[in-house]
Amino acid sequence: MAGCWRPWWPCFWVSGACVGAPASRNGRRDADLSDRVPKPCYNRPIPPCEDHHVAFTPEDVRKCAQLARLALSEEEIVIQSRHIAELLERFKTLQQLDLDGIEPTSHCLAVSNVFREDHPEDPLPREQAL
């Protein structure tokens, strides 16, 4: 298997041998290990998502509710699957925006810490502090 099977997985392979692989009895790592296991890496770009219609079925809602340990009725499951489908449709409109030249941000506002000037002073005497 050649290629990157999980682009978000860290690189553990150096010169064809697994860095974390235990040494064999003779002290060498298994040389053909790289032929049997795919080489994960970070440095390949993740391909852009294609325009797929994502259907979020009631079965998906049921599975998520089970994982979150939520008891939902059948009516709630149908309603929530519609809400999630509408939300995914709204995200489709965001994917159509031209974002070339816009830097990724973690916050929509320019946020910076404001620090006051530091004026060193003598510490309080022990009696006054207690």
Coordinates of C-alpha atoms in Angstrom, one line a residue:
M1 CA 0.0 0.0 0.0
A2 CA 1.5 3.3 -1.0
G3 CA 0.3 6.7 -0.2
C4 CA -1.1 8.5 2.7
W5 CA -3.9 6.6 4.3
R6 CA -4.6 9.1 7.1
P7 CA -3.3 12.6 6.2
W8 CA -3.9 13.8 9.8
W9 CA -1.9 11.0 11.3
P10 CA 1.7 11.9 12.5
C11 CA 4.7 10.6 10.7
F12 CA 6.3 7.6 12.4
W13 CA 8.3 6.3 9.6
V14 CA 11.9 7.1 8.9
S15 CA 13.9 5.6 6.0
G16 CA 11.4 2.7 5.6
A17 CA 11.4 1.4 9.1
C18 CA 9.0 2.3 11.9
V19 CA 10.6 4.5 14.5
G20 CA 8.5 3.0 17.3
A21 CA 8.9 -0.6 16.2
P22 CA 10.6 -2.8 18.7
A23 CA 13.9 -4.3 17.7
S24 CA 14.0 -8.0 16.8
R25 CA 16.1 -10.5 18.6
N26 CA 19.2 -9.8 16.5
G27 CA 18.8 -6.0 17.4
R28 CA 17.6 -4.8 14.0
R29 CA 14.2 -3.6 13.1
D30 CA 12.2 -5.5 10.6
A31 CA 13.4 -4.2 7.2
D32 CA 10.3 -5.1 5.2
L33 CA 7.8 -3.7 7.8
S34 CA 7.3 -0.6 5.5
D35 CA 6.0 -2.9 2.7
R36 CA 3.3 -4.3 4.9
V37 CA 2.0 -1.2 6.6
P38 CA 1.0 2.1 4.9
K39 CA 3.1 5.2 5.7
P40 CA 1.0 7.9 7.3
C41 CA 2.2 11.5 7.0
Y42 CA 1.3 15.1 7.8
N43 CA 2.8 16.8 4.8
R44 CA 0.3 15.9 2.1
P45 CA -2.6 18.3 1.6
I46 CA -6.0 17.1 2.4
P47 CA -8.0 17.1 -0.8
P48 CA -11.0 19.6 -0.9
C49 CA -14.4 18.2 -0.2
E50 CA -16.4 17.5 -3.3
D51 CA -20.0 18.7 -3.6
H52 CA -21.8 15.8 -2.1
H53 CA -25.3 15.9 -0.8
V54 CA -24.9 14.8 2.8
A55 CA -28.0 13.1 4.1
F56 CA -28.3 12.9 7.9
T57 CA -30.7 10.1 8.4
P58 CA -32.9 9.4 11.5
E59 CA -30.6 6.4 12.0
D60 CA -27.6 8.7 12.3
V61 CA -29.5 10.8 14.9
R62 CA -30.4 7.6 16.7
K63 CA -26.7 6.6 16.8
C64 CA -25.6 10.1 18.0
A65 CA -28.3 10.1 20.7
Q66 CA -27.1 6.7 21.9
L67 CA -23.5 7.8 22.0
A68 CA -24.5 11.0 24.0
R69 CA -26.8 8.8 26.2
L70 CA -29.9 10.9 25.2
A71 CA -33.3 9.3 25.2
L72 CA -35.1 10.7 22.2
S73 CA -38.6 9.7 21.0
E74 CA -39.1 8.7 17.4
E75 CA -40.8 12.1 16.7
E76 CA -37.8 14.0 18.2
I77 CA -35.4 11.9 16.1
V78 CA -37.2 12.8 12.9
I79 CA -37.3 16.5 13.9
Q80 CA -33.6 16.6 14.8
S81 CA -32.6 14.8 11.5
R82 CA -34.5 17.6 9.6
H83 CA -32.8 20.3 11.6
I84 CA -29.3 18.8 11.0
A85 CA -30.1 18.4 7.3
E86 CA -31.0 22.1 7.1
L87 CA -27.8 23.0 9.0
L88 CA -25.7 21.0 6.6
E89 CA -27.4 22.7 3.6
R90 CA -26.5 26.1 5.2
F91 CA -22.9 25.0 5.3
K92 CA -23.0 24.3 1.6
T93 CA -23.6 28.0 1.0
L94 CA -20.5 28.8 3.0
Q95 CA -18.4 26.4 0.9
Q96 CA -19.3 28.4 -2.2
L97 CA -17.7 31.6 -0.9
D98 CA -14.4 32.7 -2.5
L99 CA -11.9 32.7 0.4
D100 CA -8.7 33.1 -1.6
G101 CA -6.3 35.4 0.2
I102 CA -8.2 35.3 3.5
E103 CA -6.1 34.1 6.4
P104 CA -7.7 31.5 8.7
T105 CA -8.6 32.9 12.1
S106 CA -9.7 31.4 15.4
H107 CA -11.9 34.4 16.4
C108 CA -14.0 36.8 14.3
L109 CA -12.8 39.9 16.2
A110 CA -9.2 41.2 16.7
V111 CA -8.5 40.1 20.2
S112 CA -5.4 41.1 22.1
N113 CA -4.3 41.0 25.7
V114 CA -4.0 44.4 27.5
F115 CA -1.3 44.5 30.1
R116 CA -0.6 47.3 32.6
E117 CA 2.9 48.7 33.2
D118 CA 4.8 46.8 35.8
H119 CA 6.0 48.9 38.7
P120 CA 8.2 46.9 41.0
E121 CA 7.6 47.7 44.7
D122 CA 8.9 46.4 47.9
P123 CA 7.0 43.4 49.2
L124 CA 4.7 43.8 52.2
P125 CA 6.2 43.0 55.6
R126 CA 5.2 39.6 56.9
E127 CA 3.2 41.0 59.8
Q128 CA 1.2 43.3 57.5
A129 CA 0.6 40.5 55.0
L130 CA -0.7 38.1 57.8

